Tab-separated table of N, CA and C in Angstrom:
chain	number	residue	atom	x	y	z
A	176	UNK	N	30.484	147.139	158.039
A	176	UNK	CA	31.683	146.067	156.838
A	176	UNK	C	31.329	144.933	156.826
A	177	UNK	N	30.717	144.462	155.531
A	177	UNK	CA	30.455	143.277	155.110
A	177	UNK	C	31.875	142.922	155.171
A	178	UNK	N	31.847	141.579	155.738
A	178	UNK	CA	32.468	140.101	155.453
A	178	UNK	C	32.728	139.639	154.181
A	179	UNK	N	33.928	138.981	153.997
A	179	UNK	CA	34.252	138.511	152.500
A	179	UNK	C	34.214	137.263	152.429
A	180	UNK	N	34.252	136.299	151.981
A	180	UNK	CA	34.419	135.120	152.167
A	180	UNK	C	35.842	134.870	151.437
A	181	UNK	N	37.505	134.330	151.806
A	181	UNK	CA	38.342	134.323	151.080
A	181	UNK	C	38.109	133.488	149.892
A	182	UNK	N	38.388	133.836	148.924
A	182	UNK	CA	38.632	133.151	147.485
A	182	UNK	C	38.802	131.699	147.213
A	183	UNK	N	39.778	131.472	148.277
A	183	UNK	CA	40.718	130.337	147.852
A	183	UNK	C	41.341	130.098	149.396
A	184	UNK	N	41.430	128.791	149.769
A	184	UNK	CA	41.965	128.686	151.325
A	184	UNK	C	43.294	128.987	151.362
A	185	UNK	N	44.565	129.427	150.047
A	185	UNK	CA	45.472	130.003	149.701
A	185	UNK	C	45.884	131.326	150.672
A	186	UNK	N	44.444	132.167	150.303
A	186	UNK	CA	44.329	133.205	151.524
A	186	UNK	C	44.629	132.962	152.935
A	187	UNK	N	43.771	131.369	153.021
A	187	UNK	CA	43.789	131.886	154.830
A	187	UNK	C	44.969	131.154	155.327
A	188	UNK	N	45.603	130.587	154.385
A	188	UNK	CA	47.201	129.934	154.774
A	188	UNK	C	47.981	131.325	154.678
A	189	UNK	N	48.441	132.115	153.723
A	189	UNK	CA	48.956	133.191	153.812
A	189	UNK	C	48.625	134.280	155.300
A	190	UNK	N	47.494	134.273	155.513
A	190	UNK	CA	47.135	135.173	156.702
A	190	UNK	C	47.763	134.178	158.073
A	191	UNK	N	47.467	133.168	157.646
A	191	UNK	CA	47.807	132.345	159.328
A	191	UNK	C	49.513	132.262	158.862
A	192	UNK	N	50.078	131.938	158.420
A	192	UNK	CA	51.636	132.496	157.980
A	192	UNK	C	51.901	133.550	158.858
A	193	UNK	N	51.249	134.612	158.405
A	193	UNK	CA	51.814	136.363	158.997
A	193	UNK	C	51.332	136.353	160.508
A	194	UNK	N	50.521	135.603	160.052
A	194	UNK	CA	50.371	135.655	162.199
A	194	UNK	C	50.842	134.969	163.249
A	195	UNK	N	51.081	133.547	162.435
A	195	UNK	CA	52.184	132.845	162.864
A	195	UNK	C	53.474	133.608	163.848
A	196	UNK	N	53.980	134.411	162.514
A	196	UNK	CA	55.051	134.565	162.155
A	196	UNK	C	55.378	136.168	163.123
A	197	UNK	N	54.083	136.464	162.824
A	197	UNK	CA	54.375	137.639	164.088
A	197	UNK	C	54.206	137.519	165.615
A	198	UNK	N	53.088	136.542	166.039
A	198	UNK	CA	52.802	136.260	167.388
A	198	UNK	C	52.480	134.946	167.617
A	199	UNK	N	53.646	133.650	167.241
A	199	UNK	CA	53.374	132.596	167.117
A	199	UNK	C	52.419	131.891	166.927
A	200	UNK	N	52.651	130.355	166.596
A	200	UNK	CA	51.496	129.429	166.731
A	200	UNK	C	50.785	129.618	167.823
A	201	UNK	N	51.154	129.417	168.853
A	201	UNK	CA	50.211	129.639	170.177
A	201	UNK	C	49.646	130.841	170.482
A	202	UNK	N	50.318	131.829	170.161
A	202	UNK	CA	49.669	133.100	170.355
A	202	UNK	C	48.936	133.211	169.092
A	203	UNK	N	48.693	132.662	168.517
A	203	UNK	CA	47.591	132.872	167.113
A	203	UNK	C	46.138	131.789	167.231
A	204	UNK	N	45.393	132.478	167.356
A	204	UNK	CA	44.066	131.839	167.309
A	204	UNK	C	43.325	131.600	165.912
A	205	UNK	N	42.169	130.987	165.640
A	205	UNK	CA	41.474	130.884	164.559
A	205	UNK	C	40.342	132.343	164.001
A	206	UNK	N	40.459	132.985	165.258
A	206	UNK	CA	40.008	134.312	165.344
A	206	UNK	C	40.805	135.413	164.533
A	207	UNK	N	41.863	135.170	165.045
A	207	UNK	CA	43.373	136.004	164.685
A	207	UNK	C	43.156	136.166	163.069
A	208	UNK	N	42.904	134.985	163.025
A	208	UNK	CA	43.437	134.830	161.422
A	208	UNK	C	42.762	134.990	160.106
A	209	UNK	N	41.131	134.736	160.909
A	209	UNK	CA	39.769	135.185	160.577
A	209	UNK	C	40.080	136.745	160.310
A	210	UNK	N	40.319	137.530	161.312
A	210	UNK	CA	40.436	138.747	161.017
A	210	UNK	C	41.475	139.582	159.977
A	211	UNK	N	42.519	138.805	159.506
A	211	UNK	CA	43.862	138.993	158.673
A	211	UNK	C	42.479	138.899	157.701
A	212	UNK	N	42.146	137.555	157.339
A	212	UNK	CA	41.717	137.466	156.123
A	212	UNK	C	40.645	138.830	155.702
A	213	UNK	N	40.051	138.931	157.338
A	213	UNK	CA	38.762	139.554	157.199
A	213	UNK	C	37.480	139.057	156.225
A	214	UNK	N	37.803	137.885	156.939
A	214	UNK	CA	36.389	136.986	157.416
A	214	UNK	C	36.089	136.532	158.921
A	215	UNK	N	34.844	135.352	158.279
A	215	UNK	CA	34.580	135.099	159.928
A	215	UNK	C	35.104	133.915	160.218
A	216	UNK	N	35.070	133.443	161.782
A	216	UNK	CA	35.800	132.151	162.019
A	216	UNK	C	35.478	131.312	161.247
A	217	UNK	N	33.622	131.084	161.083
A	217	UNK	CA	33.062	129.670	160.440
A	217	UNK	C	33.792	129.590	158.511
A	218	UNK	N	34.732	130.928	158.390
A	218	UNK	CA	34.556	130.821	156.996
A	218	UNK	C	35.819	130.040	157.081
A	219	UNK	N	36.990	130.314	157.847
A	219	UNK	CA	38.115	129.788	158.524
A	219	UNK	C	37.765	128.360	158.609
A	220	UNK	N	37.044	128.021	159.388
A	220	UNK	CA	36.599	126.341	159.766
A	220	UNK	C	36.123	126.118	158.655
A	221	UNK	N	35.563	126.640	157.371
A	221	UNK	CA	35.022	125.843	156.589
A	221	UNK	C	36.221	125.372	155.316
A	222	UNK	N	37.213	125.987	155.713
A	222	UNK	CA	38.435	125.630	155.065
A	222	UNK	C	39.160	124.656	155.570
A	223	UNK	N	39.260	124.735	156.606
A	223	UNK	CA	40.228	123.467	158.170
A	223	UNK	C	39.713	123.397	159.115
A	224	UNK	N	40.458	122.687	159.239
A	224	UNK	CA	39.092	121.633	160.503
A	224	UNK	C	39.180	122.441	161.806
A	225	UNK	N	40.909	122.892	162.329
A	225	UNK	CA	41.363	123.186	162.763
A	225	UNK	C	42.846	123.846	162.564
A	226	UNK	N	43.227	124.962	163.382
A	226	UNK	CA	44.549	125.320	163.728
A	226	UNK	C	45.601	124.602	163.301
A	227	UNK	N	45.859	123.115	163.656
A	227	UNK	CA	46.604	122.549	163.400
A	227	UNK	C	46.744	121.909	161.807
A	228	UNK	N	45.575	122.021	161.687
A	228	UNK	CA	45.191	122.008	159.959
A	228	UNK	C	45.654	122.733	159.205
A	229	UNK	N	45.790	123.959	159.369
A	229	UNK	CA	46.271	124.944	158.703
A	229	UNK	C	48.228	124.900	158.738
A	230	UNK	N	48.815	124.638	160.093
A	230	UNK	CA	49.914	124.239	160.470
A	230	UNK	C	50.625	123.179	159.617
A	231	UNK	N	49.510	122.276	159.613
A	231	UNK	CA	50.244	120.908	159.316
A	231	UNK	C	50.263	121.255	157.290
A	232	UNK	N	49.541	121.949	156.951
A	232	UNK	CA	49.528	122.013	155.279
A	232	UNK	C	50.389	123.373	155.176
A	233	UNK	N	50.806	124.383	155.943
A	233	UNK	CA	51.914	124.834	155.624
A	233	UNK	C	53.245	124.477	155.769
A	234	UNK	N	53.046	123.136	156.277
A	234	UNK	CA	54.308	122.674	156.709
A	234	UNK	C	54.803	121.159	155.834
A	235	UNK	N	53.273	121.001	155.028
A	235	UNK	CA	53.401	119.935	153.982
A	235	UNK	C	55.232	119.901	153.167
A	236	UNK	N	54.839	120.356	152.691
A	236	UNK	CA	55.998	120.599	151.755
A	236	UNK	C	57.586	120.279	152.546
A	237	UNK	N	57.686	120.894	153.381
A	237	UNK	CA	59.128	121.404	154.015
A	237	UNK	C	58.996	119.103	154.281
A	238	UNK	N	58.083	118.745	155.224
A	238	UNK	CA	58.388	117.974	155.557
A	238	UNK	C	58.482	116.930	154.628
A	239	UNK	N	57.846	117.121	153.308
A	239	UNK	CA	57.913	115.974	152.699
A	239	UNK	C	59.606	116.135	152.001
A	240	UNK	N	60.233	117.047	151.994
A	240	UNK	CA	61.376	117.180	151.774
A	240	UNK	C	62.218	116.161	152.918
A	241	UNK	N	62.181	116.785	154.097
A	241	UNK	CA	62.511	116.606	155.114
A	241	UNK	C	62.666	115.384	154.750
A	242	UNK	N	61.687	114.064	154.755
A	242	UNK	CA	61.367	112.447	155.040
A	242	UNK	C	62.093	112.066	153.259
A	243	UNK	N	62.478	113.036	152.347
A	243	UNK	CA	63.418	112.420	151.261
A	243	UNK	C	64.773	112.679	151.711
A	244	UNK	N	64.686	113.700	152.276
A	244	UNK	CA	66.319	113.516	153.190
A	244	UNK	C	66.899	112.252	154.157
A	245	UNK	N	65.257	111.909	154.627
A	245	UNK	CA	65.578	110.931	155.653
A	245	UNK	C	66.217	109.211	154.982
A	246	UNK	N	65.140	109.643	153.573
A	246	UNK	CA	65.569	108.036	153.107
A	246	UNK	C	66.995	108.644	152.591
A	247	UNK	N	67.374	109.987	151.672
A	247	UNK	CA	68.692	109.518	151.458
A	247	UNK	C	69.843	109.064	152.413
A	248	UNK	N	69.494	109.879	153.563
A	248	UNK	CA	70.480	109.198	154.431
A	248	UNK	C	70.871	108.118	154.924
A	249	UNK	N	69.785	106.951	155.051
A	249	UNK	CA	69.673	105.853	155.368
A	249	UNK	C	70.225	105.510	153.697
A	250	UNK	N	70.433	105.429	152.976
A	250	UNK	CA	71.332	104.888	152.092
A	250	UNK	C	72.558	104.737	151.948
A	251	UNK	N	73.093	105.998	153.272
A	251	UNK	CA	74.810	106.368	153.114
A	251	UNK	C	75.488	105.372	154.997
A	252	UNK	N	76.433	105.372	155.230
A	252	UNK	CA	77.071	105.426	156.361
A	252	UNK	C	78.085	106.656	156.494
A	253	UNK	N	78.271	106.703	158.131
A	253	UNK	CA	79.347	107.024	158.392
A	253	UNK	C	79.610	108.120	157.663
A	254	UNK	N	80.705	109.013	156.966
A	254	UNK	CA	81.113	110.206	156.599
A	254	UNK	C	80.000	110.407	155.143
A	255	UNK	N	79.648	109.464	155.002
A	255	UNK	CA	79.009	109.798	153.626
A	255	UNK	C	77.512	110.590	154.117
A	256	UNK	N	77.101	109.342	155.086
A	256	UNK	CA	75.855	110.239	155.361
A	256	UNK	C	75.864	111.268	156.545
A	257	UNK	N	76.826	111.316	156.931
A	257	UNK	CA	77.036	112.945	157.805
A	257	UNK	C	77.014	113.723	156.921
A	258	UNK	N	78.202	113.869	155.601
A	258	UNK	CA	77.888	114.523	154.431
A	258	UNK	C	76.369	114.896	153.723
A	259	UNK	N	75.663	114.049	153.515
A	259	UNK	CA	74.433	114.085	152.750
A	259	UNK	C	73.878	114.538	154.151
A	260	UNK	N	73.213	114.384	155.138
A	260	UNK	CA	73.081	115.104	156.363
A	260	UNK	C	72.910	116.609	156.432
A	261	UNK	N	74.154	117.230	156.511
A	261	UNK	CA	74.645	118.526	156.863
A	261	UNK	C	74.136	119.309	155.452
A	262	UNK	N	74.558	118.836	154.164
A	262	UNK	CA	74.322	119.215	153.425
A	262	UNK	C	72.870	119.498	152.771
A	263	UNK	N	72.223	118.212	153.364
A	263	UNK	CA	70.529	118.074	152.617
A	263	UNK	C	70.054	119.173	153.576
A	264	UNK	N	70.421	118.502	155.196
A	264	UNK	CA	69.386	119.767	156.139
A	264	UNK	C	70.015	121.319	155.597
A	265	UNK	N	71.081	121.633	154.946
A	265	UNK	CA	71.693	123.311	155.267
A	265	UNK	C	70.522	123.718	153.725
A	266	UNK	N	70.483	122.734	152.718
A	266	UNK	CA	69.320	123.143	151.275
A	266	UNK	C	68.277	123.414	151.811
A	267	UNK	N	68.131	122.475	153.256
A	267	UNK	CA	66.440	122.017	153.182
A	267	UNK	C	65.973	123.938	154.418
A	268	UNK	N	66.828	123.950	155.495
A	268	UNK	CA	66.327	124.778	156.430
A	268	UNK	C	66.572	126.330	155.207
A	269	UNK	N	67.391	126.548	154.432
A	269	UNK	CA	67.536	127.628	153.033
A	269	UNK	C	66.459	127.865	152.469
A	270	UNK	N	65.705	126.470	151.760
A	270	UNK	CA	64.801	126.533	150.893
A	270	UNK	C	63.707	126.908	151.587
A	271	UNK	N	63.097	126.171	152.831
A	271	UNK	CA	62.181	126.628	153.294
A	271	UNK	C	62.464	127.679	154.978
A	272	UNK	N	63.127	128.404	154.543
A	272	UNK	CA	63.111	129.269	155.920
A	272	UNK	C	62.160	130.177	156.754
A	273	UNK	N	60.969	130.468	155.597
A	273	UNK	CA	60.009	131.300	155.789
A	273	UNK	C	59.002	130.314	156.754
A	274	UNK	N	58.772	129.329	156.555
A	274	UNK	CA	58.097	127.958	156.959
A	274	UNK	C	58.828	127.826	158.609
A	275	UNK	N	60.437	127.740	158.650
A	275	UNK	CA	61.068	127.451	159.761
A	275	UNK	C	61.098	128.948	160.701
A	276	UNK	N	61.052	129.986	159.875
A	276	UNK	CA	60.349	131.400	160.980
A	276	UNK	C	58.998	131.280	161.716
A	277	UNK	N	58.286	130.446	161.388
A	277	UNK	CA	56.995	130.405	161.728
A	277	UNK	C	57.214	129.409	163.061
A	278	UNK	N	57.651	128.942	163.638
A	278	UNK	CA	57.719	127.534	164.231
A	278	UNK	C	58.843	128.114	165.356
A	279	UNK	N	59.599	129.099	165.177
A	279	UNK	CA	60.813	129.670	165.829
A	279	UNK	C	60.432	129.685	167.463
A	280	UNK	N	60.995	128.609	168.482
A	280	UNK	CA	60.513	128.356	169.676
A	280	UNK	C	59.907	128.027	170.253
A	281	UNK	N	59.156	127.584	168.988
A	281	UNK	CA	57.709	126.437	169.443
A	281	UNK	C	57.718	125.121	168.921
A	282	UNK	N	58.966	124.428	168.109
A	282	UNK	CA	59.310	123.428	167.701
A	282	UNK	C	59.006	122.391	168.724
A	283	UNK	N	59.702	122.186	169.804
A	283	UNK	CA	59.761	121.148	170.682
A	283	UNK	C	58.352	120.729	170.987
A	284	UNK	N	57.528	121.634	170.905
A	284	UNK	CA	56.091	121.630	171.473
A	284	UNK	C	55.366	120.782	170.619
A	285	UNK	N	55.593	121.670	169.055
A	285	UNK	CA	54.488	121.409	168.372
A	285	UNK	C	54.599	119.495	167.717
A	286	UNK	N	55.927	119.460	167.803
A	286	UNK	CA	56.699	117.653	167.910
A	286	UNK	C	55.953	116.691	168.332
A	287	UNK	N	55.136	117.453	169.445
A	287	UNK	CA	53.905	116.466	170.451
A	287	UNK	C	52.612	116.631	169.850
A	288	UNK	N	52.803	117.324	168.821
A	288	UNK	CA	51.183	117.062	168.407
A	288	UNK	C	51.142	116.226	167.260
A	289	UNK	N	49.980	115.231	167.029
A	289	UNK	CA	50.317	113.757	166.733
A	289	UNK	C	50.734	114.136	165.115
A	290	UNK	N	49.976	115.174	164.826
A	290	UNK	CA	50.097	115.296	162.855
A	290	UNK	C	52.392	115.443	162.517
A	291	UNK	N	52.867	115.490	163.434
A	291	UNK	CA	54.085	115.637	163.280
A	291	UNK	C	55.123	114.873	164.276
A	292	UNK	N	54.767	113.832	164.737
A	292	UNK	CA	54.880	113.072	165.499
A	292	UNK	C	56.403	112.468	164.544
A	293	UNK	N	56.003	111.944	163.008
A	293	UNK	CA	56.891	111.247	162.629
A	293	UNK	C	58.339	112.428	162.646
A	294	UNK	N	58.001	113.660	162.486
A	294	UNK	CA	59.364	114.509	162.298
A	294	UNK	C	60.796	114.217	163.255
A	295	UNK	N	60.078	114.158	164.567
A	295	UNK	CA	60.901	113.789	165.926
A	295	UNK	C	61.572	112.735	165.801
A	296	UNK	N	61.082	111.591	165.365
A	296	UNK	CA	62.094	110.796	164.835
A	296	UNK	C	62.651	110.622	163.696
A	297	UNK	N	62.410	111.485	162.821
A	297	UNK	CA	63.655	112.039	161.882
A	297	UNK	C	64.356	112.688	162.381
A	298	UNK	N	64.229	113.917	163.407
A	298	UNK	CA	65.130	114.577	163.917
A	298	UNK	C	66.273	113.767	164.903
A	299	UNK	N	65.575	112.495	165.269
A	299	UNK	CA	66.516	111.805	165.927
A	299	UNK	C	67.162	111.190	165.083
A	300	UNK	N	67.223	110.537	164.091
A	300	UNK	CA	68.257	110.001	162.955
A	300	UNK	C	69.131	111.117	162.450
A	301	UNK	N	68.146	112.312	161.960
A	301	UNK	CA	69.314	113.455	161.580
A	301	UNK	C	70.738	113.646	162.747
A	302	UNK	N	69.988	113.689	164.033
A	302	UNK	CA	71.140	114.181	165.127
A	302	UNK	C	71.963	113.383	164.995
A	303	UNK	N	71.769	112.259	164.869
A	303	UNK	CA	72.832	110.576	164.331
A	303	UNK	C	73.686	110.941	163.132
A	304	UNK	N	73.401	110.863	162.394
A	304	UNK	CA	73.834	111.428	160.729
A	304	UNK	C	74.708	113.037	161.603
A	305	UNK	N	74.674	112.980	161.869
A	305	UNK	CA	75.683	114.606	161.579
A	305	UNK	C	76.157	114.221	162.643
A	306	UNK	N	76.031	113.278	163.731
A	306	UNK	CA	76.770	113.673	164.802
A	306	UNK	C	78.158	112.795	164.383
A	307	UNK	N	78.079	111.687	163.028
A	307	UNK	CA	78.680	110.634	163.323
A	307	UNK	C	78.789	109.715	164.248
A	308	UNK	N	79.640	109.646	164.834
A	308	UNK	CA	79.638	108.730	166.126
A	308	UNK	C	78.604	109.785	167.176
A	309	UNK	N	77.324	108.837	166.960
A	309	UNK	CA	75.955	109.312	167.742
A	309	UNK	C	76.356	108.816	169.336
A	310	UNK	N	77.337	107.453	169.644
A	310	UNK	CA	77.486	107.412	171.356
A	310	UNK	C	78.049	108.044	172.196
A	311	UNK	N	78.899	108.818	171.210
A	311	UNK	CA	79.777	110.080	172.272
A	311	UNK	C	78.757	111.620	172.272
A	312	UNK	N	78.518	111.176	173.659
A	312	UNK	CA	78.071	112.629	173.876
A	312	UNK	C	77.950	114.315	172.437
A	313	UNK	N	79.225	113.900	172.653
A	313	UNK	CA	80.011	115.583	172.645
A	313	UNK	C	79.728	116.335	171.161
A	314	UNK	N	79.463	114.379	170.484
A	314	UNK	CA	79.132	114.416	169.093
A	314	UNK	C	77.839	115.284	168.840
A	315	UNK	N	76.816	114.206	170.304
A	315	UNK	CA	75.547	113.969	169.868
A	315	UNK	C	75.202	116.078	170.099
A	316	UNK	N	75.672	116.946	171.226
A	316	UNK	CA	75.843	117.876	171.631
A	316	UNK	C	76.232	119.085	170.300
A	317	UNK	N	77.139	118.459	169.804
A	317	UNK	CA	77.763	119.536	168.639
A	317	UNK	C	76.517	119.666	167.247
A	318	UNK	N	75.996	117.711	167.042
A	318	UNK	CA	74.736	117.934	166.403
A	318	UNK	C	73.675	118.978	166.455
A	319	UNK	N	72.886	118.371	167.435
A	319	UNK	CA	71.683	119.190	168.059
A	319	UNK	C	71.983	120.587	167.935
A	320	UNK	N	73.496	121.271	168.299
A	320	UNK	CA	73.703	122.597	168.466
A	320	UNK	C	73.314	122.953	167.198
A	321	UNK	N	74.195	122.256	166.127
A	321	UNK	CA	73.772	122.965	164.877
A	321	UNK	C	72.600	122.551	163.829
A	322	UNK	N	71.770	121.602	164.204
A	322	UNK	CA	70.852	121.945	163.436
A	322	UNK	C	69.819	123.197	163.986
A	323	UNK	N	70.041	123.233	165.125
A	323	UNK	CA	68.742	124.000	166.121
A	323	UNK	C	69.649	125.643	165.798
A	324	UNK	N	70.817	125.684	166.001
A	324	UNK	CA	71.522	126.654	164.666
A	324	UNK	C	71.191	127.629	163.573
A	325	UNK	N	71.075	125.848	162.735
A	325	UNK	CA	70.868	125.885	160.784
A	325	UNK	C	69.365	126.770	161.407
A	326	UNK	N	68.630	125.879	161.610
A	326	UNK	CA	67.411	126.776	162.018
A	326	UNK	C	66.429	127.688	162.110
A	327	UNK	N	67.387	128.137	163.271
A	327	UNK	CA	67.107	129.558	164.686
A	327	UNK	C	68.056	131.144	162.501
A	328	UNK	N	68.860	130.112	162.413
A	328	UNK	CA	69.613	131.221	161.347
A	328	UNK	C	69.095	131.520	160.530
A	329	UNK	N	68.571	130.925	160.108
A	329	UNK	CA	67.861	130.698	158.560
A	329	UNK	C	66.215	131.502	158.468
A	330	UNK	N	65.514	131.542	159.871
A	330	UNK	CA	64.874	131.923	160.393
A	330	UNK	C	65.166	133.849	160.403
A	331	UNK	N	66.233	133.426	161.000
A	331	UNK	CA	66.372	135.083	161.348
A	331	UNK	C	66.824	136.043	160.103
A	332	UNK	N	67.319	135.559	159.105
A	332	UNK	CA	68.192	135.909	157.992
A	332	UNK	C	67.547	135.745	156.591
A	333	UNK	N	65.869	135.982	156.611
A	333	UNK	CA	65.233	135.486	155.592
A	333	UNK	C	65.713	136.141	154.346
A	334	UNK	N	65.994	137.224	154.778
A	334	UNK	CA	66.469	138.668	153.545
A	334	UNK	C	67.722	137.478	152.994
A	335	UNK	N	68.443	137.082	153.509
A	335	UNK	CA	70.361	137.032	152.766
A	335	UNK	C	69.736	136.309	151.640
A	336	UNK	N	70.500	136.015	150.568
A	336	UNK	CA	70.681	135.505	149.525
A	336	UNK	C	70.873	134.158	149.423
A	337	UNK	N	70.033	132.877	149.045
A	337	UNK	CA	70.432	131.635	149.525
A	337	UNK	C	71.290	131.082	149.517
A	338	UNK	N	72.260	131.177	148.107
A	338	UNK	CA	74.021	130.938	147.932
A	338	UNK	C	74.930	131.206	149.098
A	339	UNK	N	74.276	132.394	149.908
A	339	UNK	CA	75.308	133.622	150.308
A	339	UNK	C	75.011	132.706	152.128
A	340	UNK	N	73.777	132.430	152.586
A	340	UNK	CA	73.189	131.924	153.002
A	340	UNK	C	74.069	130.261	153.169
A	341	UNK	N	73.583	129.108	152.239
A	341	UNK	CA	73.968	128.099	152.034
A	341	UNK	C	75.381	128.203	152.425
A	342	UNK	N	76.172	129.422	151.695
A	342	UNK	CA	77.769	129.069	151.846
A	342	UNK	C	78.391	129.135	152.977
A	343	UNK	N	77.720	129.668	153.958
A	343	UNK	CA	77.975	130.262	155.424
A	343	UNK	C	77.844	129.499	156.216
A	344	UNK	N	76.798	128.313	156.364
A	344	UNK	CA	75.631	127.701	156.887
A	344	UNK	C	76.960	126.133	156.869
A	345	UNK	N	76.814	125.939	155.531
A	345	UNK	CA	77.901	124.319	155.174
A	345	UNK	C	79.478	125.077	155.623
A	346	UNK	N	79.689	126.016	155.388
A	346	UNK	CA	81.445	126.855	156.131
A	346	UNK	C	81.423	125.991	157.470
A	347	UNK	N	80.521	126.444	158.465
A	347	UNK	CA	80.481	126.423	159.834
A	347	UNK	C	80.222	124.889	160.010
A	348	UNK	N	79.133	124.418	159.422
A	348	UNK	CA	78.847	122.903	159.837
A	348	UNK	C	80.538	122.220	159.871
A	349	UNK	N	80.852	122.607	158.388
A	349	UNK	CA	82.209	121.778	158.220
A	349	UNK	C	83.021	121.653	159.141
A	350	UNK	N	83.587	123.060	159.964
A	350	UNK	CA	84.327	123.209	160.836
A	350	UNK	C	84.000	122.874	162.294
A	351	UNK	N	82.584	122.243	162.108
A	351	UNK	CA	82.031	122.524	163.937
A	351	UNK	C	82.483	120.790	163.881
A	352	UNK	N	82.207	119.702	162.883
A	352	UNK	CA	81.447	118.604	162.704
A	352	UNK	C	83.102	117.777	163.084
A	353	UNK	N	82.985	116.781	163.719
A	353	UNK	CA	84.116	115.572	164.193
A	353	UNK	C	83.697	114.770	163.036
A	354	UNK	N	85.186	114.575	162.078
A	354	UNK	CA	85.258	113.900	160.898
A	354	UNK	C	84.390	112.189	161.493
A	355	UNK	N	84.086	111.891	160.464
A	355	UNK	CA	83.820	110.163	161.023
A	355	UNK	C	85.328	109.516	159.493
A	356	UNK	N	85.441	108.486	160.678
A	356	UNK	CA	86.228	107.740	160.135
A	356	UNK	C	85.472	106.626	158.957
């Protein structure tokens, strides 16, 4: 059987996304991706330096939006920062739920990779904004549970219409967060 070189690296990205969704990032090899595309591992490596480069490109747009959210949050304080964080993160999670689904169960480990180090810092600021009162352990616990739960829920319910999922998540967030003075 003759192998074909993918027409664009988008074929590789799509195959990698499918494999990551099935077997996770750690459980997927470059050979698995090549097999999914129908090409050689060398062809995959022609387009991407390594598996991390594939993941970095898959996550580039969601991370850009997360960085923009971080900037919007920084412009606010107190209840306004909490509202911007909650609405912004729910919007991001709903919009990029397929990308989030790729990382289910592996997010903490992936944050240790150099390409994603800045995401860890943004996550800490997001927890603080969600908490409203980050000095209170109960507020931080609630914030962390909400962030993880939103991510997990969006990854699980990929077929629920965006507006329905967004409304349900925002209602939950509003009930769970402590009001900030």
